[in-house]
């Protein structure tokens, strides 16, 4: 029996993923939720793109970048003061070496850029004073920007969902089910958490990708203090009904996961994306609990146990062979 | 008569709370809305977690922390300047005692960290100047962070709902009802306020917790300038129909309250959580009004009256004995 | 014919306003959208309440407050420096008058609070230096707060809806209709604008207020670049069907208006509230257009014409006498 | 056959656009999404309007404005110091030329406004000190404002949708369809993207504009990493069924496009607007793909190809003549 015929309804009622019908074997969505798309032709140095880059980059790079910028700004202005002439900077020892003079110009620059202004070295005359006036304003604007960027980096609402590294096919009631486990990686509270799974697959012998909405045992939970094992029961309504491991790998199945939640700290809706490919499914395993009861009655949740699982036997025939003569349904996007 | 049979529909249509089927007697949700969960295994010193901690901590701790940080930073840099040699700080009296020199280095540090830079004490030479250049930049970044944190602490939308300390079972129309009272603790406006109650209970003799959605007389109000007494009528559709106080305590009932509202000041949706355990229900009491009409026609709302109630007789038999032979319905999560 | 009987359905399907059944004649919602409620018993000096106050107050008061705070801080610290002894402030002319010394301490304080730090006057010794270290840090924190407050004041999403001062009863198709006009007062774009009207009224001879949802010809518009005349047709489904002006005044009718929109600049949902009392309705007038076509084909919208209207004759009997013997429907809250 | 009769249902179920029934030929919505409306009578110098202007203006203008403001503030305060008398500024060479004195006052002002405060020039006496105290506070407030504005400019969520310059009428299945193509211009992720098209048209020989909701083959996609060709099939349900190019131009058709999406970076809903007039439709063309598969399996999306299209023959009779005797349906707003 062809699974596509059975799925007429779910397919037509689901919203299209918008991923297009791409050929090839590359995954649609990477494990970190980014898309496997290389954008060209966009202007890269628009203010928004730079801002987006600066609040998305790692903290290591960001802090290094700020330090570098501070160093470069001071080098540039030190060069300008040196070029204008250090005799316009009162307090600099004109009898010193050229290196010492440049260093003094550099430190004067740093005292100007941060609006520190000790005054031991101070500009005399219009030229040096003008440069200092510009530098101090740039310094203030620069730190105004840094203030905004730091706040933007911290306050950006983002769901940090911990996904189990692998999905499993485990016994479930009298049948089997596709399962994976998620957990809130952060200490904030997520509320009204919803999961949507879309299956991307390629029919044997074809290159066009198809997409199917995958029905879940439960789509939404109200509160999310613990872990949640998302369950797709492989019953007659499942596209995998009667399949075995080889079939699922052959159809190049990729489960695209979209998690939507309400972040209680920032009061905003957040999304998380991930995906499991056929190779990332363990057949015949089940998840072990991540939480236990402490002596004081408080529940203890150990995030380190996200991948804790044990081997289980699947019922035989666990998932049967795909019916070869089935007419496949396609969504061409 | 079994209450579970009657509740087949509400149970299946409600979204799962996501609290899991935990054993034991600990409450699910604490009075302040936090969960009774101890998270381990998460990385505690990620930037986000630190930020989350800093904007969630009490003001007392936050201000103390900023003062401590300022003190420590100055002590650290004073030590560095002292170690580099106070002879590189022009203006320090080299004839003074070592304590005085260290103190002068400390005050020079404070003038550098805040970018005050009087210049009475100023660095000479590359070493001291470099340290000062770094310190002044750290100072600016530190205050950039403080700016963001202060804004983040203030502008964090959060519903401060005042809950009555106790819930009551009071006469209601011709029957009785479970009631509690809420009020907006803040002077901002909450709009489109919705309440959802989930009952967590344990069947006598069992340890697994069950969850039930509890139907309300009214789920939502549009405006919330006054108090709102949330009412669950104990009619035939109620899980408590025919129960008495002992039954409710025996089933370890906990009413988990979820309040959702739109904050008119920050234009964001906010949530508040709380819970009432069986021991926190007063049988035979009703709430007295919190608001009265002033002479000038303006309504006066007194938040101090949130717990104002008076004793009332419940109709006899107010709530009868639980039918022992009832088949209980369970949700195993 | 009693209007209440006709309205059974709208009444039961509308969400309660949450205003309570208050006695008396005071209006529920003031023209500026605030509620006629006096809250007591709340703690007034919590950080959030102060923040809320500071971002809600007028700009005039806010700027005056900042200037006052700056003045007071400087006076306080000047007093401390003066009390510590101006001999600890190098650069102050110790031969000057006491007034001059205090003024110098005051200006030194201002140079410290703003982290200006000219250094012409600078602290000597641990005591004055400590005070200056504290003052400069307070100054930075203060301006960090001011930064957040200024941003908070500006970026607070808020619908500034211009309401026509009066509502009108005007001819509409073959009947009459209650109408008022709204317009976006700001130059930002509002999208998906929804209006909800609730009628608060008191039955003749009674004191308890009742609430009714009032049906509109159109509840929502997608874009809002022009004005919108909100129309409640007084047909058989209207609570005013068959009433005249005296009836409407006698029932102390108050139309509570709730406008909901999406602010395209801040990408957030915003609300606006207002109300019209019976006395603010003009019987027999219609609004004149606020916009006209310019020679270049561009539409010209004049906000000054929000109240532009002309007299029109209402059809006779325009709105008839209320049926005295009608049984009124009540919602007791 | 009249298209209006067929469209009774879509017209009545769609929300009104809120654009009003304006005469004339000017387009409703400009290509950049702004409205063709000239607002007068609004107060232009309210704080919010200024803020809105400052975060909406181009970066070029914004940066130029900040520099100008800095220059003007310094000129104003330099004038004040000069007027007060440069003899109150210790460190200024009183033997210099008047120009030099004014320049020194100017640079002293810049050192005060940025709270740099070298101290080489410092105020003496109450008058100059008072002016400096005020200037330094204005400087801090000004940079506090700049901080907020910079953050506000960057963090403003805004959908930057790239629209194809022209729309096309292309063959589609066995009929033809109206199509245009959109693409996310930014590197952020847009989620749950919805498109709504409203047709504004004028009946031949009349001046009042009518509005129709235009049905789409697909209204929403979940993810938007690639391009999306929005398709309105010209079948029996289309207002253009049986029309030709001349008919569409004669009816002054304007397709008003409203795109709604969820911005994954800022976690907020964003909108984009644009429109196509009849003259901006190419009859007999189809879009060429914007993305291709790279050797490494990654999809390559070239934003520069947004307008890539090729000529195609439309089926004959592609779109027939409008039935002249049709009764048109109107929405008068």
XYZ file of N, CA, C and O in Angstrom, chain C residues 68-133:
264
model
N 16.512 69.294 38.070
C 16.431 69.404 39.527
C 17.357 68.388 40.201
O 18.076 68.691 41.146
N 17.320 67.161 39.696
C 18.135 66.103 40.287
C 19.606 66.458 40.171
O 20.389 66.270 41.117
N 19.987 67.001 39.025
C 21.381 67.398 38.787
C 21.777 68.492 39.772
O 22.842 68.442 40.399
N 20.871 69.452 39.961
C 21.132 70.561 40.881
C 21.253 70.036 42.318
O 22.186 70.378 43.054
N 20.303 69.184 42.713
C 20.279 68.698 44.097
C 21.511 67.840 44.386
O 22.158 67.979 45.430
N 21.855 66.950 43.444
C 23.033 66.109 43.627
C 24.273 66.983 43.848
O 25.091 66.713 44.727
N 24.393 68.020 43.029
C 25.559 68.888 43.154
C 25.545 69.649 44.473
O 26.584 69.824 45.106
N 24.357 70.077 44.904
C 24.261 70.776 46.188
C 24.654 69.842 47.324
O 25.396 70.227 48.230
N 24.164 68.614 47.261
C 24.473 67.657 48.321
C 25.973 67.402 48.377
O 26.599 67.479 49.446
N 26.580 67.128 47.217
C 28.010 66.812 47.229
C 28.840 68.060 47.545
O 29.874 67.957 48.212
N 28.397 69.239 47.084
C 29.118 70.474 47.444
C 29.136 70.624 48.948
O 30.168 70.961 49.555
N 27.981 70.353 49.580
C 27.908 70.436 51.042
C 28.873 69.463 51.689
O 29.561 69.785 52.669
N 28.962 68.241 51.146
C 29.879 67.245 51.704
C 31.332 67.729 51.568
O 32.103 67.689 52.530
N 31.689 68.201 50.369
C 33.068 68.670 50.179
C 33.364 69.843 51.111
O 34.438 69.951 51.685
N 32.392 70.737 51.233
C 32.568 71.905 52.098
C 32.725 71.469 53.542
O 33.543 72.002 54.288
N 31.958 70.454 53.924
C 31.978 69.952 55.301
C 33.302 69.218 55.559
O 33.910 69.349 56.620
N 33.750 68.432 54.558
C 35.040 67.750 54.660
C 36.149 68.781 54.759
O 37.150 68.584 55.458
N 35.979 69.889 54.066
C 36.989 70.959 54.100
C 37.541 71.242 52.725
O 38.098 70.346 52.097
N 37.378 72.460 52.258
C 37.816 72.780 50.906
C 39.334 72.769 50.806
O 39.884 72.814 49.705
N 40.035 72.727 51.962
C 41.490 72.642 51.880
C 41.926 71.304 51.274
O 43.078 71.151 50.867
N 40.974 70.334 51.180
C 41.307 69.064 50.516
C 41.049 69.121 49.019
O 41.160 68.110 48.336
N 40.636 70.257 48.515
C 40.428 70.412 47.073
C 41.502 71.352 46.549
O 41.399 72.578 46.706
N 42.551 70.807 45.961
C 43.638 71.616 45.418
C 43.084 72.512 44.319
O 42.302 72.045 43.488
N 43.475 73.771 44.332
C 43.068 74.669 43.259
C 42.029 75.672 43.713
O 41.759 76.655 43.028
N 41.383 75.397 44.879
C 40.413 76.360 45.392
C 41.159 77.455 46.148
O 42.078 77.172 46.923
N 40.781 78.672 45.877
C 41.421 79.816 46.519
C 40.974 79.887 47.975
O 39.837 80.279 48.262
N 41.862 79.475 48.895
C 41.468 79.400 50.307
C 41.283 80.783 50.920
O 40.731 80.905 52.014
N 41.726 81.824 50.198
C 41.579 83.185 50.722
C 40.219 83.779 50.376
O 39.874 84.860 50.845
N 39.444 83.066 49.548
C 38.157 83.603 49.112
C 37.124 83.585 50.228
O 37.353 83.052 51.328
N 35.953 84.144 49.908
C 34.871 84.156 50.884
C 34.305 82.752 51.031
O 34.515 81.883 50.176
N 33.538 82.537 52.107
C 32.930 81.214 52.318
C 31.975 80.888 51.172
O 31.896 79.742 50.724
N 31.228 81.877 50.720
C 30.313 81.667 49.597
C 31.082 81.201 48.369
O 30.691 80.247 47.684
N 32.191 81.897 48.094
C 32.999 81.543 46.934
C 33.537 80.123 47.064
O 33.535 79.353 46.090
N 33.942 79.766 48.286
C 34.456 78.411 48.500
C 33.370 77.372 48.238
O 33.610 76.341 47.630
N 32.156 77.665 48.735
C 31.066 76.710 48.527
C 30.744 76.589 47.033
O 30.523 75.491 46.515
N 30.755 77.736 46.347
C 30.486 77.703 44.905
C 31.556 76.889 44.182
O 31.248 76.106 43.287
N 32.815 77.083 44.584
C 33.879 76.299 43.961
C 33.682 74.799 44.221
O 33.895 73.976 43.327
N 33.254 74.475 45.444
C 32.966 73.072 45.751
C 31.813 72.568 44.878
O 31.827 71.432 44.391
N 30.841 73.456 44.661
C 29.699 73.095 43.828
C 30.149 72.808 42.387
O 29.773 71.801 41.786
N 31.002 73.688 41.846
C 31.432 73.477 40.462
C 32.364 72.279 40.359
O 32.328 71.534 39.379
N 33.185 72.076 41.404
C 34.006 70.864 41.409
C 33.108 69.627 41.381
O 33.366 68.658 40.665
N 32.036 69.697 42.168
C 31.081 68.579 42.193
C 30.506 68.336 40.801
O 30.419 67.190 40.337
N 30.125 69.392 40.109
C 29.524 69.210 38.777
C 30.552 68.618 37.810
O 30.214 67.805 36.950
N 31.819 69.014 37.966
C 32.861 68.466 37.090
C 33.136 66.999 37.410
O 33.639 66.254 36.570
N 32.815 66.599 38.634
C 33.024 65.201 39.037
C 31.828 64.344 38.623
O 31.987 63.240 38.097
N 30.619 64.876 38.844
C 29.403 64.122 38.552
C 29.305 63.795 37.057
O 28.852 62.714 36.674
N 29.709 64.745 36.220
C 29.639 64.503 34.770
C 30.912 63.821 34.264
O 31.062 63.626 33.067
N 31.836 63.481 35.155
C 33.137 62.888 34.810
C 33.919 63.794 33.857
O 34.720 63.322 33.066
N 33.656 65.103 33.992
C 34.377 66.077 33.183
C 35.831 66.129 33.640
O 36.765 65.884 32.867
N 36.022 66.452 34.937
C 37.350 66.367 35.532
C 38.406 67.245 34.892
O 39.451 66.737 34.489
N 38.155 68.583 34.870
C 39.207 69.454 34.333
C 40.516 69.274 35.101
O 41.588 69.286 34.523
N 40.398 69.175 36.415
C 41.597 69.017 37.216
C 42.130 70.336 37.755
O 43.062 70.329 38.549
N 41.548 71.471 37.323
C 41.989 72.721 37.917
C 41.715 72.663 39.415
O 42.541 73.083 40.220
N 40.565 72.138 39.745
C 40.290 71.781 41.143
C 40.333 70.257 41.204
O 39.698 69.586 40.392
N 41.110 69.706 42.133
C 41.215 68.251 42.233
C 41.337 67.858 43.694
O 41.874 68.619 44.506
N 40.812 66.684 44.046
C 40.839 66.284 45.456
C 42.259 65.888 45.893
O 42.996 65.271 45.141
N 42.601 66.241 47.114
C 43.845 65.777 47.733
C 43.464 65.019 48.991
O 42.567 65.432 49.726
N 44.122 63.921 49.239
C 43.862 63.179 50.457
C 42.728 62.196 50.275
O 41.909 62.303 49.348
N 42.678 61.234 51.176
C 41.781 60.092 51.004
C 40.318 60.473 51.143
O 39.456 59.932 50.444
N 40.005 61.392 52.039
C 38.604 61.675 52.309
C 37.932 62.305 51.083
O 36.939 61.770 50.565
N 38.489 63.424 50.616
C 37.894 64.089 49.457
C 37.954 63.182 48.230
O 37.012 63.131 47.425
N 39.032 62.429 48.088
C 39.152 61.531 46.937
C 38.089 60.436 46.969
O 37.546 60.048 45.931
N 37.799 59.932 48.169
C 36.767 58.894 48.285
C 35.410 59.439 47.876
O 34.656 58.790 47.149
N 35.109 60.634 48.378
C 33.821 61.225 48.020
C 33.735 61.407 46.505
O 32.713 61.089 45.874
N 34.843 61.879 45.894
C 34.839 62.088 44.444
C 34.697 60.759 43.700
O 34.013 60.677 42.673
N 35.325 59.705 44.221
C 35.220 58.384 43.579
C 33.775 57.911 43.589
O 33.269 57.356 42.601
